[in-house]
Coordinates of C-alpha atoms in Angstrom, one line a residue:
M267 CA 98.4 86.4 82.5
R268 CA 100.7 89.2 83.6
T269 CA 102.9 88.7 86.7
V270 CA 104.5 90.9 89.3
L271 CA 107.7 90.2 91.3
A272 CA 107.0 91.7 94.7
V273 CA 110.0 92.4 96.9
D274 CA 110.2 93.3 100.6
G275 CA 113.8 94.1 101.4
G276 CA 114.7 94.5 105.0
N277 CA 118.0 94.8 106.9
S278 CA 117.8 91.1 108.1
K279 CA 116.1 89.4 105.1
T280 CA 114.6 89.9 101.7
D281 CA 111.3 88.3 100.8
V282 CA 110.3 87.8 97.1
A283 CA 107.0 86.6 95.7
L284 CA 105.8 86.0 92.1
I285 CA 102.2 87.0 91.9
A286 CA 99.8 86.5 89.0
E287 CA 97.4 89.3 87.9
D288 CA 94.5 87.4 89.4
G289 CA 96.2 87.3 92.8
E290 CA 97.5 83.8 92.7
V291 CA 100.9 83.4 94.5
L292 CA 103.0 81.4 92.1
A293 CA 106.3 81.2 94.1
V294 CA 107.9 82.7 97.2
G295 CA 111.5 82.9 98.4
R296 CA 113.6 84.4 101.1
G297 CA 117.2 85.8 100.7
A298 CA 119.8 87.7 102.7
G299 CA 119.4 91.2 104.1
F300 CA 118.9 94.1 101.7
E301 CA 121.7 96.6 102.5
P302 CA 122.5 99.0 99.7
Q303 CA 123.9 101.7 101.9
S304 CA 126.6 99.4 103.4
A305 CA 127.0 96.7 100.7
G306 CA 126.3 98.9 97.7
V307 CA 123.5 98.9 95.1
P308 CA 124.8 96.1 92.9
A309 CA 125.3 93.7 95.8
A310 CA 121.8 94.6 97.1
I311 CA 120.2 93.9 93.7
D312 CA 122.2 90.6 93.6
V313 CA 120.1 89.4 96.6
I314 CA 116.9 89.9 94.6
G315 CA 118.3 88.1 91.6
E316 CA 119.7 85.2 93.6
T317 CA 116.4 84.8 95.5
A318 CA 114.3 84.9 92.3
G319 CA 116.7 82.4 90.7
R320 CA 116.2 79.9 93.5
M321 CA 112.4 80.5 93.4
L322 CA 112.3 79.9 89.7
P323 CA 115.0 77.3 88.8
G324 CA 115.8 77.2 85.2
V325 CA 113.9 80.4 84.4
P326 CA 116.1 83.2 82.9
P327 CA 115.2 86.9 83.3
P328 CA 112.9 88.7 82.9
Y329 CA 111.2 87.0 85.9
A330 CA 108.0 89.0 85.6
D331 CA 106.1 91.7 83.7
H332 CA 106.6 94.2 86.6
I333 CA 108.7 94.5 89.7
A334 CA 107.3 96.2 92.8
A335 CA 110.2 96.5 95.2
Y336 CA 109.8 98.2 98.6
V337 CA 113.0 98.1 100.5
A338 CA 115.1 99.4 103.4
G339 CA 117.9 101.7 102.3
A340 CA 115.7 103.5 99.8
D341 CA 115.3 106.4 102.2
L342 CA 115.8 109.2 99.6
P343 CA 114.2 109.5 96.1
I344 CA 117.7 109.4 94.5
E345 CA 118.3 106.1 96.3
E346 CA 115.1 104.7 94.9
E347 CA 116.0 105.8 91.4
R348 CA 119.5 104.2 91.7
L349 CA 118.0 100.9 92.7
R350 CA 115.4 101.1 90.0
A351 CA 118.0 101.8 87.4
E352 CA 120.1 98.8 88.5
L353 CA 117.0 96.5 88.4
L354 CA 116.2 97.6 84.8
R355 CA 119.9 97.2 83.8
R356 CA 119.8 93.6 85.0
G357 CA 116.7 92.8 82.9
Y358 CA 114.7 91.2 85.7
S359 CA 111.7 93.0 84.3
R360 CA 111.0 95.8 81.8
S361 CA 108.8 97.7 84.3
V362 CA 110.1 98.5 87.8
V363 CA 108.9 100.6 90.7
V364 CA 111.1 101.0 93.8
G365 CA 110.0 102.6 97.1
N366 CA 110.9 102.7 100.7
D367 CA 109.6 99.8 102.8
T368 CA 107.4 102.1 104.9
F369 CA 105.1 102.5 101.8
A370 CA 104.6 98.7 101.7
L371 CA 103.7 98.7 105.4
L372 CA 101.1 101.4 104.8
R373 CA 99.6 99.5 101.8
S374 CA 99.5 96.2 103.6
G375 CA 97.7 97.4 106.6
S376 CA 95.4 100.2 105.5
S377 CA 91.9 99.8 104.2
A378 CA 92.5 102.5 101.6
R379 CA 95.6 103.4 99.5
W380 CA 96.4 106.4 101.8
G381 CA 97.1 107.1 105.5
A382 CA 100.2 107.0 107.7
A383 CA 102.6 104.2 108.7
V384 CA 105.3 104.0 111.3
V385 CA 107.8 101.1 111.3
C386 CA 109.8 100.4 114.4
G387 CA 112.0 97.3 113.9
A388 CA 115.8 97.5 113.8
G389 CA 115.4 101.2 113.0
I390 CA 112.5 103.6 112.8
N391 CA 110.8 105.5 110.0
A392 CA 107.4 106.9 109.0
V393 CA 105.4 108.0 105.9
A394 CA 102.1 109.6 105.2
V395 CA 100.2 109.6 101.9
A396 CA 97.2 111.9 101.3
P397 CA 94.2 110.9 99.1
D398 CA 95.4 113.5 96.5
G399 CA 98.8 111.8 96.4
R400 CA 100.8 114.2 98.6
V401 CA 103.6 112.4 100.4
A402 CA 105.3 113.2 103.7
R403 CA 108.5 111.3 104.5
F404 CA 111.7 111.5 106.4
P405 CA 115.4 111.0 105.4
A406 CA 115.7 108.2 108.1
L407 CA 119.5 108.3 108.2
G408 CA 119.8 107.8 111.9
R409 CA 121.1 110.4 114.3
L410 CA 122.3 112.4 111.4
S411 CA 118.7 113.1 110.4
G412 CA 117.3 113.4 114.0
D413 CA 116.1 109.8 114.4
W414 CA 116.0 107.9 117.7
G415 CA 114.7 104.5 118.6
G416 CA 114.0 101.2 116.9
G417 CA 115.3 97.9 118.3
Y418 CA 118.9 98.8 118.1
G419 CA 118.3 102.3 119.5
L420 CA 116.5 100.9 122.5
A421 CA 119.2 98.3 123.1
E422 CA 122.0 101.0 122.9
E423 CA 120.1 103.1 125.4
A424 CA 119.6 100.2 127.7
L425 CA 123.3 99.3 127.6
W426 CA 124.3 103.0 128.2
H427 CA 122.2 103.2 131.3
A428 CA 123.4 99.8 132.6
A429 CA 127.0 100.8 132.2
R430 CA 126.5 104.1 134.0
A431 CA 124.6 102.4 136.8
E432 CA 127.3 99.8 137.3
D433 CA 130.2 102.3 137.6
G434 CA 128.3 104.9 139.6
R435 CA 127.7 107.6 137.1
G436 CA 124.0 106.8 137.0
P437 CA 121.1 105.6 139.2
A438 CA 120.7 101.9 139.9
T439 CA 118.6 99.9 137.5
G440 CA 117.7 96.3 136.8
L441 CA 119.2 96.8 133.4
T442 CA 122.7 95.9 134.8
G443 CA 121.6 92.4 135.7
A444 CA 119.7 92.1 132.4
V445 CA 122.8 92.9 130.4
A446 CA 124.9 90.3 132.2
A447 CA 122.1 87.7 131.8
A448 CA 121.5 88.4 128.2
F449 CA 125.2 88.1 127.2
G450 CA 126.5 85.6 129.8
T451 CA 129.0 88.0 131.3
R452 CA 129.7 88.7 135.0
T453 CA 129.4 92.5 134.5
V454 CA 128.2 95.1 132.1
E455 CA 131.8 96.2 131.5
E456 CA 132.7 92.7 130.3
A457 CA 129.8 92.9 127.8
V458 CA 130.9 96.3 126.6
I459 CA 134.5 95.2 126.1
A460 CA 133.3 92.0 124.3
F461 CA 131.2 94.2 121.9
H462 CA 134.2 96.5 121.4
F463 CA 136.6 93.7 120.4
G464 CA 134.0 91.8 118.4
D465 CA 133.8 88.8 120.7
L466 CA 130.1 89.7 120.9
P467 CA 128.7 90.6 117.4
M468 CA 126.8 93.8 117.3
D469 CA 123.8 92.1 115.8
R470 CA 123.2 90.5 119.2
L471 CA 122.6 93.9 120.8
H472 CA 118.9 93.8 120.0
E473 CA 118.6 91.0 122.5
L474 CA 118.4 93.6 125.2
V475 CA 115.0 94.9 124.0
A476 CA 112.9 92.1 125.4
P477 CA 114.4 92.4 129.0
L478 CA 114.1 96.2 128.7
L479 CA 110.4 96.0 128.0
A480 CA 109.9 93.4 130.7
L481 CA 111.6 95.6 133.3
A482 CA 109.8 98.8 132.3
P483 CA 106.6 98.5 134.4
A484 CA 108.6 98.5 137.7
D485 CA 112.0 100.0 136.8
P486 CA 112.1 103.8 136.4
I487 CA 115.1 103.9 134.1
A488 CA 113.7 101.2 131.8
R489 CA 110.3 102.9 131.9
G490 CA 111.8 106.2 130.8
I491 CA 113.4 104.6 127.8
V492 CA 110.0 103.0 126.8
D493 CA 108.2 106.3 127.4
R494 CA 110.6 108.0 125.0
M495 CA 110.1 105.2 122.4
A496 CA 106.3 105.7 122.6
E497 CA 106.8 109.5 122.2
E498 CA 108.9 109.0 119.0
V499 CA 106.4 106.6 117.5
A500 CA 103.6 109.1 118.1
L501 CA 105.7 112.1 117.0
L502 CA 106.8 110.5 113.7
G503 CA 103.2 109.6 112.8
T504 CA 101.6 112.8 113.8
V505 CA 104.2 115.0 112.1
A506 CA 103.9 113.0 108.9
M507 CA 100.1 113.3 109.1
R508 CA 100.3 117.0 109.7
R509 CA 102.7 117.5 106.7
A510 CA 100.3 115.5 104.5
G511 CA 97.2 117.4 105.7
L512 CA 95.8 114.4 107.4
L513 CA 95.8 115.4 111.1
E514 CA 92.4 117.0 111.3
S515 CA 90.4 114.2 109.7
R516 CA 89.9 110.5 110.1
C517 CA 93.2 108.7 109.2
E518 CA 94.5 105.1 109.7
V519 CA 98.0 104.8 111.1
V520 CA 99.6 101.4 110.4
L521 CA 102.2 100.3 113.0
G522 CA 104.7 97.6 112.0
G523 CA 108.2 96.3 112.7
G524 CA 109.2 93.8 115.4
V525 CA 109.1 96.3 118.3
L526 CA 105.5 97.2 117.6
T527 CA 104.1 93.9 116.3
A528 CA 105.3 92.3 119.5
R529 CA 102.4 94.2 121.2
D530 CA 104.1 94.8 124.5
P531 CA 101.3 96.0 126.8
L532 CA 103.0 99.0 128.3
L533 CA 104.5 100.3 125.1
T534 CA 101.2 99.8 123.2
A535 CA 99.3 101.6 125.9
L536 CA 101.7 104.5 125.9
I537 CA 101.5 104.8 122.1
E538 CA 97.7 104.8 122.2
E539 CA 97.7 107.5 124.9
R540 CA 99.9 109.8 122.9
Y541 CA 97.9 109.4 119.6
A542 CA 94.7 110.0 121.5
A543 CA 96.1 113.3 122.7
A544 CA 97.9 114.5 119.6
A545 CA 95.8 112.9 116.8
P546 CA 92.4 112.1 118.1
H547 CA 91.0 111.2 114.7
A548 CA 93.7 108.6 114.1
T549 CA 92.8 104.9 114.1
L550 CA 95.8 102.7 115.0
I551 CA 96.3 99.4 113.2
V552 CA 99.0 96.9 114.0
T553 CA 99.6 95.0 110.8
E554 CA 98.6 91.3 110.7
V555 CA 100.3 90.4 107.4
P556 CA 103.9 90.5 106.4
P557 CA 105.1 93.6 104.4
I558 CA 105.5 91.5 101.2
V559 CA 101.7 91.9 100.9
G560 CA 102.1 95.6 100.5
A561 CA 104.6 95.2 97.7
A562 CA 102.2 92.7 96.0
L563 CA 99.2 95.0 96.3
Y564 CA 101.2 97.8 94.7
G565 CA 102.1 95.5 91.9
L566 CA 98.4 94.6 91.4
D567 CA 97.6 98.4 91.4
H568 CA 100.0 98.7 88.5
F569 CA 97.9 96.2 86.5
G570 CA 94.6 97.6 87.6
A571 CA 93.7 94.1 89.0
P572 CA 90.2 93.2 90.0
P573 CA 89.2 93.3 93.7
A574 CA 89.2 89.6 94.0
A575 CA 92.9 89.5 93.2
Y576 CA 93.7 91.7 96.3
D577 CA 91.6 89.4 98.5
R578 CA 93.4 86.4 97.2
V579 CA 96.8 87.8 98.0
R580 CA 95.8 88.8 101.5
A581 CA 94.2 85.4 102.2
R582 CA 97.4 83.7 101.1
F583 CA 99.5 85.5 103.7
V584 CA 97.1 86.1 106.6
G585 CA 98.3 84.1 109.6
Q586 CA 101.8 83.9 108.5
R587 CA 104.4 85.3 110.9
V588 CA 104.9 89.0 110.6
E589 CA 108.6 89.8 110.8
G590 CA 109.4 90.2 114.5
Q591 CA 105.9 89.2 115.7
G592 CA 106.2 87.3 118.9
A593 CA 109.8 88.5 119.2
I594 CA 111.0 92.0 119.8
A595 CA 113.5 93.3 117.2
G596 CA 113.3 92.5 113.5
G597 CA 114.3 93.9 110.2
R598 CA 112.8 97.3 109.4

């Protein structure tokens, strides 16, 4: 029976699963973050190889008949191709497809093989796929490409407002106390200096997202940040839908990533309001399965697997913790 090695590569972790053509999950593993843009393509592919090696001790490559890898850092088609070429060079499989992780989110949460998806975890991105195969996507290169938000974007904004409130350049906000409490400092300035010198690692910055959301219902500054996050989530989704020709008809929009799967009541309500106004035919779906499911389903698509195989994969992962669920910030 043919097998697929499904890969969900995020900034904070890389999940790998070996799936049989009938949908049986043969092995699963988790490795380090997938970061080709900072660590380089070979180092990123090393993570997949090392994780597969631990999953399948004593088994040499090729690990499967097909690899379906949907990963962060594959934001442009040329980046997808470079990652695919490196996987083929390693001999992990003779057949490889690489795509951005937003595609896996869409495939994991939608009832069809098309629709729109918005991920808001550490960063933010969106994609839309039309029934005829048209794709709308974004470069997703941060501020360089016009992006705003995600867990780290929210945290940076919270820290910016807290610093200005403390020194008098901005209005008072409960975010000043939230910063001190989150990082164990007496003042916001102490926290800023600790980040500057590396005494506080930057990967702790996302710890501000939970207090930001908690303050938002009663704090105007925090509320303004959350309002903008809801606007960006709606804007990304509706623009992607418009570019793919999906805005004027029924369309599922899958929401994923730690900021959205945490289901904060205010942020969720604001997102729903904006979609109702800008995309009244959209149906919002917060994913209930981890993104590795989307990669696995794409792998089964490659084989033309029977419907029961898809059900079997979903059943295996339903109820497992979605990255960031119950928390706030997660890998993208």
